[in-house]
Each structure stands twice: as C-alpha cells, then as structure tokens.
Amino acid sequence: MAGELPFESPLVKLREKIQELEQFGQEKGIDFSEEIARLEERYKQLEEEIYSNISPSQKMHLARHHQRPTSLDLIGIIFDEFLELHGDRLFGDDLAVVGGLAKLAGKPVTVIGQQRGKDTKDNIARFFGSPHPEGFRKALRLMRQAEKFGRPIITLIDTKGAYPGSTAEERGQSEAIARNLLEMARLRVPVVCVVIGEGGSGGALALGVGNRVLMLENAIYSAISPNGAASILWKDASKADQAAEAMKITAQDLLEMEVIEEIVPEPRGGAHRDYEATAAAIKEGLLRHLEDLSQMHPDELVEDRYLKFRKIGEFAEEKLDAIPHGDTVESEEAGVKEPTVEELVNDGSTLVSND
C-alpha cells in the first residue's frame, strides 16, 4: 500500500505477512494456500472494520493525503476538451485556482477548481492551494462569462483556506471573497459545487455558493480549518485532531445538517486508491444534478440557491413570561431594578411615542 496513514498500519503489516508467506512458499516449494486464504479473509474483515469506522480526524488526514486527486487530475478524467483560461484581468494569474471551458458528456460547461501542488516546487508555485484575491477574481470572471453564454458552472473545492499573507491582504482578500459570495448568489445559470478534499474557511466558501453542494465521502468542509480552530481554542495547532473530532466537518455530519445535498462515494481506502473510480462517481452525480437544474428558469435557479442557504442552521425562540402590570424585574446586581412598562412609556427620554 502506497502512502498509508497511521490508522492503516494493521492492514499494512498483515499484507506484508501475506506477501512474505507467498514468497517463502515459492522459494521452498511449500503449499501455504490454506494459510494464505485464511489471512486474506482476515485482511478483508480488518479492512471492513477500519474503513467503516473512520473518525473525523482520520477523515481529515485522508482529505489531506498527498496522493489524493487534485482538481486538474479529476478535470482531465471527467471532462473533455478542457481549455484552461488564465488571469483576472486586474492583477495577474493565481495558479492556486484553475478554470476554463470544457465539455461534460458533450455539453459545454465552465469548470473551476482550487489546485494543490503535486510536489514541493509545484506547491510553492500554487501557494499550497490557498488562493490570493486574483484567484477568486479569476474564478468570478469565468463565472460571469459562463452566465453570459448560458453555460452551467461546476466548482471543485480543495483548499485549507484563502492565502493568509500580507500580499493577499494588500490586494483585498476579504473583498474578493465577499464579492464572490454576492455574485455567485445571483448567477442565472446552474451551479454545482463539489468538495473533493478539504474545504476550509472563506477560501472554500468563495467557490461554494451553488444550487447543489456535493462532497466526496472522505472530504471535510468547515468554516475554519481544524488547525486554525486548535490555534484559537488551545493556542496549539498540533491539536488539530482534537478539534476535528468536535467540529462536525465530515460529509456525513453536513448531510445530516442539510449543508450539502449528496455524499459521493470513494473507493475503499480513499480517493487516492483509484482516480478513475472517484472521477466516475463525481461525473455521475454532476450529470444527475445538472439534468434537474437545467429544467429550471433562471429566476428559479436564483431563488433555489437563496432558499438552499437560507434554510441552513436552526434556532429556537423562547418567549419570555409576561411581566405583571406594575411589577419590576430585579437585576442580577443587588439594589438595581429594571423600570416597568409604564415607566418606560411615560419617560420622555425614551423613544416610545405617546401618539
């Protein structure tokens, strides 16, 4: 197994034992087929136990796996005739965001994704997938172009967050993110967003205002990265695993809270095990949701998007007991009394009108 994570070590050790037994049998001419079959069965059972009970912190590490497919990996498999477009026409070209024209099952679409590097040099060039303002503005330029020509928009989300350096702040990072949120909310074409790895903070939200939001099975999505949350709560970013367990960042949590519409299944062991199968599952979901959205009028698409985000979150109103006429309410501080309703109405310094 390549690129195994710590929680997968029992599988690695068992697989090594199976391979050693196979090799020894071949060298000595001894038949160990029954023993190998028993070990293979145990391997399947152990694999089921491990991958059916993955914790949020383990999912975080799967979402950040260095071999996990990137936006460009998936674009190359899912779409045909991809033509990448560059630059925001204001400052420059941010390599942390890729996007352009493509065809999905023969139909033209605009696809935009956040792109991590494949090695150290590439990661530095792409700011480890954390966009500058020009990256968000490039994405918005492509979205406006898509709306002009009536093309559906597909975004692939994979970032720990927007770039936090001074250069990004100097060029208007917060404004760029806010502008994307505003403009995406009123786009008059279908928008489908897919969280393929880590969706963190405003960097993810800036590409996440869609009619439908999908997540890969082992992806994570949150208003702040677990590392950032740990830095704030415990002044220690190394406690990211502890933060991840409490933050409700998994696809299963977010589907239950109706933040997303669908969980896209991954191959056993994670998306990095089989790029083709992962891409096929995403493509099937995209085609199905775009087919539904294509039946909507542009006004209905805008309203549908508004209602999707308006319903997120729950709150309860608690009605206070009515204060008896003429009574006062004791404050928590001794000796201080809140005024009665009559006193408030008759007090000329209040804003209550006597008309």
mmCIF file of C-alpha atoms in Angstrom:
data_model
loop_
_atom_site.group_PDB
_atom_site.id
_atom_site.type_symbol
_atom_site.label_atom_id
_atom_site.label_comp_id
_atom_site.label_asym_id
_atom_site.label_seq_id
_atom_site.Cartn_x
_atom_site.Cartn_y
_atom_site.Cartn_z
ATOM 1 C CA MET A 1 0.000 0.000 0.000
ATOM 2 C CA ALA A 2 1.407 3.364 -1.045
ATOM 3 C CA GLY A 3 1.090 6.415 1.179
ATOM 4 C CA GLU A 4 -0.587 4.608 4.058
ATOM 5 C CA LEU A 5 -1.760 6.584 7.071
ATOM 6 C CA PRO A 6 -1.073 5.600 10.707
ATOM 7 C CA PHE A 7 -4.529 4.106 11.271
ATOM 8 C CA GLU A 8 -3.948 1.821 8.260
ATOM 9 C CA SER A 9 -0.794 0.254 9.723
ATOM 10 C CA PRO A 10 -2.528 -3.011 10.830
ATOM 11 C CA LEU A 11 -3.534 -3.590 7.209
ATOM 12 C CA VAL A 12 -0.019 -2.869 6.006
ATOM 13 C CA LYS A 13 1.510 -5.329 8.461
ATOM 14 C CA LEU A 14 -0.977 -8.065 7.573
ATOM 15 C CA ARG A 15 -0.406 -7.553 3.851
ATOM 16 C CA GLU A 16 3.351 -7.815 4.420
ATOM 17 C CA LYS A 17 2.864 -11.123 6.255
ATOM 18 C CA ILE A 18 0.789 -12.483 3.364
ATOM 19 C CA GLN A 19 3.445 -11.473 0.854
ATOM 20 C CA GLU A 20 6.221 -12.980 2.958
ATOM 21 C CA LEU A 21 4.340 -16.278 3.221
ATOM 22 C CA GLU A 22 3.709 -16.330 -0.522
ATOM 23 C CA GLN A 23 7.375 -15.641 -1.259
ATOM 24 C CA PHE A 24 8.589 -18.258 1.244
ATOM 25 C CA GLY A 25 6.257 -20.854 -0.242
ATOM 26 C CA GLN A 26 7.562 -20.176 -3.738
ATOM 27 C CA GLU A 27 11.191 -20.359 -2.634
ATOM 28 C CA LYS A 28 10.780 -23.593 -0.634
ATOM 29 C CA GLY A 29 8.157 -25.213 -2.842
ATOM 30 C CA ILE A 30 5.681 -25.479 0.051
ATOM 31 C CA ASP A 31 1.937 -25.073 -0.399
ATOM 32 C CA PHE A 32 0.633 -22.417 2.010
ATOM 33 C CA SER A 33 -2.593 -21.780 0.093
ATOM 34 C CA GLU A 34 -4.877 -22.559 3.045
ATOM 35 C CA GLU A 35 -2.936 -20.318 5.416
ATOM 36 C CA ILE A 36 -2.832 -17.532 2.841
ATOM 37 C CA ALA A 37 -6.576 -17.861 2.244
ATOM 38 C CA ARG A 38 -7.232 -17.506 5.982
ATOM 39 C CA LEU A 39 -5.018 -14.436 6.151
ATOM 40 C CA GLU A 40 -6.740 -12.937 3.095
ATOM 41 C CA GLU A 41 -10.102 -13.427 4.780
ATOM 42 C CA ARG A 42 -8.787 -11.807 7.946
ATOM 43 C CA TYR A 43 -7.474 -8.934 5.824
ATOM 44 C CA LYS A 44 -10.935 -8.320 4.359
ATOM 45 C CA GLN A 45 -12.522 -8.360 7.813
ATOM 46 C CA LEU A 46 -9.918 -5.959 9.213
ATOM 47 C CA GLU A 47 -10.320 -3.679 6.187
ATOM 48 C CA GLU A 48 -14.068 -3.554 6.775
ATOM 49 C CA GLU A 49 -13.592 -2.782 10.473
ATOM 50 C CA ILE A 50 -11.131 0.048 9.821
ATOM 51 C CA TYR A 51 -12.787 1.780 6.874
ATOM 52 C CA SER A 52 -16.337 1.527 8.194
ATOM 53 C CA ASN A 53 -15.376 3.316 11.421
ATOM 54 C CA ILE A 54 -13.165 6.175 10.266
ATOM 55 C CA SER A 55 -13.125 9.036 12.787
ATOM 56 C CA PRO A 56 -13.390 12.714 11.782
ATOM 57 C CA SER A 57 -9.691 13.263 12.454
ATOM 58 C CA GLN A 58 -8.812 10.275 10.271
ATOM 59 C CA LYS A 59 -11.031 11.658 7.512
ATOM 60 C CA MET A 60 -9.140 14.934 7.827
ATOM 61 C CA HIS A 61 -5.891 13.113 7.088
ATOM 62 C CA LEU A 62 -7.476 11.275 4.160
ATOM 63 C CA ALA A 63 -8.760 14.587 2.774
ATOM 64 C CA ARG A 64 -5.208 15.989 3.000
ATOM 65 C CA HIS A 65 -3.469 12.897 1.618
ATOM 66 C CA HIS A 66 -0.618 13.969 -0.649
ATOM 67 C CA GLN A 67 -1.690 11.434 -3.282
ATOM 68 C CA ARG A 68 -5.351 12.451 -3.282
ATOM 69 C CA PRO A 69 -6.551 13.511 -6.756
ATOM 70 C CA THR A 70 -6.376 17.245 -7.375
ATOM 71 C CA SER A 71 -8.756 19.387 -9.398
ATOM 72 C CA LEU A 72 -6.642 19.026 -12.552
ATOM 73 C CA ASP A 73 -6.460 15.244 -12.076
ATOM 74 C CA LEU A 74 -10.261 14.997 -11.942
ATOM 75 C CA ILE A 75 -10.880 17.560 -14.674
ATOM 76 C CA GLY A 76 -8.708 15.527 -17.024
ATOM 77 C CA ILE A 77 -10.811 12.409 -16.412
ATOM 78 C CA ILE A 78 -14.342 13.808 -16.022
ATOM 79 C CA PHE A 79 -14.374 16.454 -18.763
ATOM 80 C CA ASP A 80 -13.474 16.554 -22.431
ATOM 81 C CA GLU A 81 -11.736 19.312 -24.393
ATOM 82 C CA PHE A 82 -10.725 21.291 -21.308
ATOM 83 C CA LEU A 83 -9.318 24.698 -22.276
ATOM 84 C CA GLU A 84 -7.717 26.473 -19.334
ATOM 85 C CA LEU A 85 -8.127 30.235 -19.147
ATOM 86 C CA HIS A 86 -5.785 32.452 -17.157
ATOM 87 C CA GLY A 87 -5.727 35.738 -15.290
ATOM 88 C CA ASP A 88 -8.216 38.001 -13.538
ATOM 89 C CA ARG A 89 -7.691 40.981 -15.929
ATOM 90 C CA LEU A 90 -6.838 43.099 -12.892
ATOM 91 C CA PHE A 91 -3.574 41.890 -11.355
ATOM 92 C CA GLY A 92 -2.320 38.522 -12.545
ATOM 93 C CA ASP A 93 -2.816 34.778 -12.751
ATOM 94 C CA ASP A 94 -3.136 32.828 -9.499
ATOM 95 C CA LEU A 95 -2.064 29.215 -10.026
ATOM 96 C CA ALA A 96 -3.969 28.138 -6.890
ATOM 97 C CA VAL A 97 -7.157 28.444 -8.960
ATOM 98 C CA VAL A 98 -7.570 26.733 -12.323
ATOM 99 C CA GLY A 99 -10.538 27.081 -14.624
ATOM 100 C CA GLY A 100 -11.799 27.231 -18.136
ATOM 101 C CA LEU A 101 -14.128 25.758 -20.717
ATOM 102 C CA ALA A 102 -14.867 22.065 -21.070
ATOM 103 C CA LYS A 103 -17.487 19.577 -22.179
ATOM 104 C CA LEU A 104 -19.347 17.252 -19.842
ATOM 105 C CA ALA A 105 -20.984 14.404 -21.732
ATOM 106 C CA GLY A 106 -20.845 16.575 -24.850
ATOM 107 C CA LYS A 107 -22.386 19.678 -23.259
ATOM 108 C CA PRO A 108 -20.346 22.880 -22.726
ATOM 109 C CA VAL A 109 -19.682 23.884 -19.121
ATOM 110 C CA THR A 110 -17.369 26.147 -17.173
ATOM 111 C CA VAL A 111 -15.284 24.302 -14.588
ATOM 112 C CA ILE A 112 -13.259 25.993 -11.845
ATOM 113 C CA GLY A 113 -11.165 24.320 -9.169
ATOM 114 C CA GLN A 114 -8.649 25.009 -6.446
ATOM 115 C CA GLN A 115 -5.350 23.340 -7.213
ATOM 116 C CA ARG A 116 -2.768 21.967 -4.811
ATOM 117 C CA GLY A 117 0.742 21.117 -5.972
ATOM 118 C CA LYS A 118 1.973 17.603 -6.680
ATOM 119 C CA ASP A 119 5.440 18.229 -5.240
ATOM 120 C CA THR A 120 7.236 20.885 -3.198
ATOM 121 C CA LYS A 121 8.107 23.107 -6.166
ATOM 122 C CA ASP A 122 4.560 22.920 -7.535
ATOM 123 C CA ASN A 123 3.068 23.553 -4.101
ATOM 124 C CA ILE A 124 5.129 26.704 -3.684
ATOM 125 C CA ALA A 125 4.019 27.953 -7.097
ATOM 126 C CA ARG A 126 0.387 27.232 -6.248
ATOM 127 C CA PHE A 127 0.618 28.517 -2.654
ATOM 128 C CA PHE A 128 -0.367 25.039 -1.417
ATOM 129 C CA GLY A 129 -3.835 25.549 -2.908
ATOM 130 C CA SER A 130 -4.558 28.746 -0.950
ATOM 131 C CA PRO A 131 -5.741 31.443 -3.404
ATOM 132 C CA HIS A 132 -4.841 35.125 -3.465
ATOM 133 C CA PRO A 133 -7.522 37.697 -4.382
ATOM 134 C CA GLU A 134 -6.626 37.394 -8.060
ATOM 135 C CA GLY A 135 -7.515 33.716 -7.883
ATOM 136 C CA PHE A 136 -11.022 34.460 -6.641
ATOM 137 C CA ARG A 137 -11.362 37.276 -9.185
ATOM 138 C CA LYS A 138 -10.285 34.940 -11.970
ATOM 139 C CA ALA A 139 -12.951 32.489 -10.831
ATOM 140 C CA LEU A 140 -15.561 35.255 -10.813
ATOM 141 C CA ARG A 141 -14.535 36.389 -14.289
ATOM 142 C CA LEU A 142 -15.098 32.863 -15.588
ATOM 143 C CA MET A 143 -18.449 32.631 -13.804
ATOM 144 C CA ARG A 144 -19.662 35.869 -15.375
ATOM 145 C CA GLN A 145 -18.536 34.609 -18.755
ATOM 146 C CA ALA A 146 -20.422 31.357 -18.190
ATOM 147 C CA GLU A 147 -23.571 33.267 -17.267
ATOM 148 C CA LYS A 148 -23.266 35.422 -20.388
ATOM 149 C CA PHE A 149 -23.206 32.358 -22.640
ATOM 150 C CA GLY A 150 -25.616 30.227 -20.596
ATOM 151 C CA ARG A 151 -23.124 27.565 -19.532
ATOM 152 C CA PRO A 152 -23.567 25.622 -16.260
ATOM 153 C CA ILE A 153 -20.824 26.191 -13.689
ATOM 154 C CA ILE A 154 -19.025 23.423 -11.805
ATOM 155 C CA THR A 155 -16.593 24.211 -8.989
ATOM 156 C CA LEU A 156 -14.161 21.804 -7.331
ATOM 157 C CA ILE A 157 -13.281 22.854 -3.785
ATOM 158 C CA ASP A 158 -9.967 21.810 -2.261
ATOM 159 C CA THR A 159 -8.223 24.344 -0.025
ATOM 160 C CA LYS A 160 -7.286 24.816 3.599
ATOM 161 C CA GLY A 161 -8.314 28.442 3.210
ATOM 162 C CA ALA A 162 -7.515 31.654 1.412
ATOM 163 C CA TYR A 163 -3.869 32.721 1.445
ATOM 164 C CA PRO A 164 -3.257 34.447 4.817
ATOM 165 C CA GLY A 165 -0.199 36.538 3.923
ATOM 166 C CA SER A 166 0.187 40.316 3.758
ATOM 167 C CA THR A 167 0.320 40.300 -0.052
ATOM 168 C CA ALA A 168 -3.208 38.897 -0.192
ATOM 169 C CA GLU A 169 -4.485 41.386 2.363
ATOM 170 C CA GLU A 170 -2.911 44.292 0.468
ATOM 171 C CA ARG A 171 -4.760 43.270 -2.685
ATOM 172 C CA GLY A 172 -8.162 42.959 -0.996
ATOM 173 C CA GLN A 173 -8.580 39.352 0.099
ATOM 174 C CA SER A 174 -11.744 39.829 2.149
ATOM 175 C CA GLU A 175 -13.408 41.970 -0.529
ATOM 176 C CA ALA A 176 -12.635 39.394 -3.221
ATOM 177 C CA ILE A 177 -14.210 36.597 -1.171
ATOM 178 C CA ALA A 178 -17.248 38.704 -0.271
ATOM 179 C CA ARG A 179 -17.692 39.712 -3.908
ATOM 180 C CA ASN A 180 -17.716 36.073 -4.990
ATOM 181 C CA LEU A 181 -20.341 35.204 -2.374
ATOM 182 C CA LEU A 182 -22.548 38.053 -3.573
ATOM 183 C CA GLU A 183 -22.140 37.384 -7.280
ATOM 184 C CA MET A 184 -22.491 33.604 -7.037
ATOM 185 C CA ALA A 185 -25.738 34.014 -5.105
ATOM 186 C CA ARG A 186 -27.393 35.712 -8.082
ATOM 187 C CA LEU A 187 -25.945 33.790 -11.037
ATOM 188 C CA ARG A 188 -28.689 32.852 -13.504
ATOM 189 C CA VAL A 189 -27.177 29.527 -14.566
ATOM 190 C CA PRO A 190 -26.948 26.200 -12.705
ATOM 191 C CA VAL A 191 -24.080 25.999 -10.202
ATOM 192 C CA VAL A 192 -22.905 22.673 -8.759
ATOM 193 C CA CYS A 193 -20.064 22.612 -6.219
ATOM 194 C CA VAL A 194 -18.055 19.525 -5.235
ATOM 195 C CA VAL A 195 -15.790 19.376 -2.175
ATOM 196 C CA ILE A 196 -13.087 16.956 -3.333
ATOM 197 C CA GLY A 197 -10.604 17.305 -0.471
ATOM 198 C CA GLU A 198 -10.538 19.930 2.228
ATOM 199 C CA GLY A 199 -12.991 22.802 2.121
ATOM 200 C CA GLY A 200 -11.698 25.325 4.605
ATOM 201 C CA SER A 201 -12.888 28.784 5.621
ATOM 202 C CA GLY A 202 -13.688 31.640 3.226
ATOM 203 C CA GLY A 203 -11.344 30.192 0.633
ATOM 204 C CA ALA A 204 -13.796 27.331 0.156
ATOM 205 C CA LEU A 205 -16.957 29.409 0.543
ATOM 206 C CA ALA A 206 -15.817 31.741 -2.253
ATOM 207 C CA LEU A 207 -16.415 28.867 -4.691
ATOM 208 C CA GLY A 208 -19.151 27.173 -2.674
ATOM 209 C CA VAL A 209 -22.376 29.113 -3.294
ATOM 210 C CA GLY A 210 -24.125 26.616 -5.545
ATOM 211 C CA ASN A 211 -27.590 25.238 -6.160
ATOM 212 C CA ARG A 212 -26.179 21.870 -5.143
ATOM 213 C CA VAL A 213 -23.152 21.115 -2.976
ATOM 214 C CA LEU A 214 -21.691 17.603 -3.108
ATOM 215 C CA MET A 215 -18.871 16.110 -1.046
ATOM 216 C CA LEU A 216 -16.603 13.161 -1.549
ATOM 217 C CA GLU A 217 -17.073 10.587 1.189
ATOM 218 C CA ASN A 218 -13.817 11.372 2.990
ATOM 219 C CA ALA A 219 -13.690 15.106 2.302
ATOM 220 C CA ILE A 220 -14.099 17.720 5.033
ATOM 221 C CA TYR A 221 -15.808 21.130 4.967
ATOM 222 C CA SER A 222 -15.744 23.749 7.710
ATOM 223 C CA ALA A 223 -15.807 27.474 8.461
ATOM 224 C CA ILE A 224 -12.249 27.232 9.780
ATOM 225 C CA SER A 225 -9.608 24.556 9.410
ATOM 226 C CA PRO A 226 -9.124 22.219 12.381
ATOM 227 C CA ASN A 227 -5.595 23.623 12.723
ATOM 228 C CA GLY A 228 -6.938 27.158 12.884
ATOM 229 C CA ALA A 229 -9.583 26.180 15.415
ATOM 230 C CA ALA A 230 -6.967 24.465 17.585
ATOM 231 C CA SER A 231 -4.753 27.555 17.418
ATOM 232 C CA ILE A 232 -7.612 29.709 18.691
ATOM 233 C CA LEU A 233 -9.043 27.348 21.305
ATOM 234 C CA TRP A 234 -5.859 25.861 22.745
ATOM 235 C CA LYS A 235 -3.127 28.086 21.284
ATOM 236 C CA ASP A 236 -1.728 24.896 19.804
ATOM 237 C CA ALA A 237 -2.228 23.958 16.129
ATOM 238 C CA SER A 238 -0.927 20.450 16.832
ATOM 239 C CA LYS A 239 -4.272 19.688 18.492
ATOM 240 C CA ALA A 240 -5.997 19.726 15.094
ATOM 241 C CA ASP A 241 -7.105 16.107 15.531
ATOM 242 C CA GLN A 242 -8.903 17.028 18.749
ATOM 243 C CA ALA A 243 -10.589 19.990 17.059
ATOM 244 C CA ALA A 244 -11.648 17.864 14.086
ATOM 245 C CA GLU A 245 -13.484 15.462 16.384
ATOM 246 C CA ALA A 246 -15.669 18.288 17.724
ATOM 247 C CA MET A 247 -16.296 20.431 14.641
ATOM 248 C CA LYS A 248 -18.807 18.369 12.598
ATOM 249 C CA ILE A 249 -16.670 18.606 9.463
ATOM 250 C CA THR A 250 -17.406 15.285 7.759
ATOM 251 C CA ALA A 251 -19.687 14.726 4.803
ATOM 252 C CA GLN A 252 -21.980 12.604 6.958
ATOM 253 C CA ASP A 253 -22.369 15.396 9.530
ATOM 254 C CA LEU A 254 -23.000 18.041 6.875
ATOM 255 C CA LEU A 255 -25.556 15.932 5.012
ATOM 256 C CA GLU A 256 -27.462 15.466 8.259
ATOM 257 C CA MET A 257 -27.419 19.239 8.837
ATOM 258 C CA GLU A 258 -28.501 19.835 5.199
ATOM 259 C CA VAL A 259 -25.421 21.877 4.365
ATOM 260 C CA ILE A 260 -24.768 19.557 1.422
ATOM 261 C CA GLU A 261 -27.101 17.599 -0.832
ATOM 262 C CA GLU A 262 -25.165 14.403 -1.522
ATOM 263 C CA ILE A 263 -22.185 12.299 -0.474
ATOM 264 C CA VAL A 264 -20.170 10.960 -3.416
ATOM 265 C CA PRO A 265 -18.740 7.512 -2.589
ATOM 266 C CA GLU A 266 -14.982 6.909 -2.695
ATOM 267 C CA PRO A 267 -13.067 3.694 -3.377
ATOM 268 C CA ARG A 268 -12.223 1.627 -0.310
ATOM 269 C CA GLY A 269 -9.293 3.306 1.406
ATOM 270 C CA GLY A 270 -9.801 6.749 -0.118
ATOM 271 C CA ALA A 271 -9.913 8.586 -3.421
ATOM 272 C CA HIS A 272 -6.138 8.246 -3.867
ATOM 273 C CA ARG A 273 -6.569 4.486 -4.327
ATOM 274 C CA ASP A 274 -8.448 4.814 -7.625
ATOM 275 C CA TYR A 275 -8.665 8.095 -9.533
ATOM 276 C CA GLU A 276 -10.851 6.647 -12.281
ATOM 277 C CA ALA A 277 -13.494 5.291 -9.908
ATOM 278 C CA THR A 278 -13.554 8.563 -7.949
ATOM 279 C CA ALA A 279 -13.963 10.607 -11.132
ATOM 280 C CA ALA A 280 -16.717 8.306 -12.404
ATOM 281 C CA ALA A 281 -18.704 8.733 -9.179
ATOM 282 C CA ILE A 282 -18.358 12.534 -9.337
ATOM 283 C CA LYS A 283 -19.348 12.612 -13.010
ATOM 284 C CA GLU A 284 -22.486 10.576 -12.359
ATOM 285 C CA GLY A 285 -23.554 12.984 -9.616
ATOM 286 C CA LEU A 286 -22.837 16.060 -11.741
ATOM 287 C CA LEU A 287 -24.862 14.784 -14.677
ATOM 288 C CA ARG A 288 -27.817 13.896 -12.470
ATOM 289 C CA HIS A 289 -27.963 17.233 -10.661
ATOM 290 C CA LEU A 290 -27.355 19.311 -13.789
ATOM 291 C CA GLU A 291 -30.185 17.468 -15.506
ATOM 292 C CA ASP A 292 -32.552 18.528 -12.712
ATOM 293 C CA LEU A 293 -31.292 22.110 -12.610
ATOM 294 C CA SER A 294 -31.455 22.524 -16.375
ATOM 295 C CA GLN A 295 -35.250 22.296 -16.140
ATOM 296 C CA MET A 296 -35.392 25.472 -14.022
ATOM 297 C CA HIS A 297 -35.928 29.019 -15.272
ATOM 298 C CA PRO A 298 -33.056 31.447 -14.440
ATOM 299 C CA ASP A 299 -35.259 33.159 -11.843
ATOM 300 C CA GLU A 300 -35.984 29.791 -10.257
ATOM 301 C CA LEU A 301 -32.265 28.972 -10.113
ATOM 302 C CA VAL A 302 -31.569 32.167 -8.167
ATOM 303 C CA GLU A 303 -34.485 31.505 -5.807
ATOM 304 C CA ASP A 304 -33.472 27.862 -5.379
ATOM 305 C CA ARG A 305 -29.939 28.914 -4.418
ATOM 306 C CA TYR A 306 -31.258 31.510 -1.978
ATOM 307 C CA LEU A 307 -33.571 29.019 -0.274
ATOM 308 C CA LYS A 308 -30.810 26.401 -0.026
ATOM 309 C CA PHE A 309 -28.590 28.658 2.063
ATOM 310 C CA ARG A 310 -31.443 30.367 3.894
ATOM 311 C CA LYS A 311 -32.523 27.093 5.474
ATOM 312 C CA ILE A 312 -29.070 26.203 6.828
ATOM 313 C CA GLY A 313 -28.885 26.418 10.601
ATOM 314 C CA GLU A 314 -31.540 26.100 13.250
ATOM 315 C CA PHE A 315 -32.559 28.335 16.093
ATOM 316 C CA ALA A 316 -35.322 28.350 18.665
ATOM 317 C CA GLU A 317 -37.213 31.296 20.039
ATOM 318 C CA GLU A 318 -38.089 31.294 23.712
ATOM 319 C CA LYS A 319 -40.982 33.514 24.683
ATOM 320 C CA LEU A 320 -40.423 35.310 27.965
ATOM 321 C CA ASP A 321 -43.193 35.223 30.519
ATOM 322 C CA ALA A 322 -45.192 38.430 30.521
ATOM 323 C CA ILE A 323 -44.310 40.865 33.309
ATOM 324 C CA PRO A 324 -47.326 41.508 35.550
ATOM 325 C CA HIS A 325 -48.699 45.051 35.270
ATOM 326 C CA GLY A 326 -46.847 47.451 37.561
ATOM 327 C CA ASP A 327 -44.217 44.907 38.609
ATOM 328 C CA THR A 328 -40.486 45.405 38.334
ATOM 329 C CA VAL A 329 -37.718 42.954 37.498
ATOM 330 C CA GLU A 330 -34.848 42.529 39.911
ATOM 331 C CA SER A 331 -31.439 42.814 38.238
ATOM 332 C CA GLU A 332 -28.650 40.342 38.946
ATOM 333 C CA GLU A 333 -26.871 43.177 40.680
ATOM 334 C CA ALA A 334 -28.346 43.817 44.108
ATOM 335 C CA GLY A 335 -30.266 47.030 44.558
ATOM 336 C CA VAL A 336 -30.874 47.679 40.833
ATOM 337 C CA LYS A 337 -34.414 47.454 39.463
ATOM 338 C CA GLU A 338 -35.462 47.403 35.848
ATOM 339 C CA PRO A 339 -38.166 50.015 35.011
ATOM 340 C CA THR A 340 -41.748 48.926 34.497
ATOM 341 C CA VAL A 341 -43.515 49.195 31.143
ATOM 342 C CA GLU A 342 -45.486 52.191 32.438
ATOM 343 C CA GLU A 343 -42.313 53.987 33.481
ATOM 344 C CA LEU A 344 -40.766 53.425 30.074
ATOM 345 C CA VAL A 345 -43.824 54.767 28.251
ATOM 346 C CA ASN A 346 -44.130 57.839 30.458
ATOM 347 C CA ASP A 347 -40.424 58.628 30.433
ATOM 348 C CA GLY A 348 -39.860 61.435 27.961
ATOM 349 C CA SER A 349 -36.294 60.290 27.369
ATOM 350 C CA THR A 350 -37.443 57.022 25.739
ATOM 351 C CA LEU A 351 -38.215 56.513 22.061
ATOM 352 C CA VAL A 352 -41.756 55.309 22.775
ATOM 353 C CA SER A 353 -44.280 57.616 21.199
ATOM 354 C CA ASN A 354 -47.343 58.824 23.132
ATOM 355 C CA ASP A 355 -49.310 59.332 19.915
#
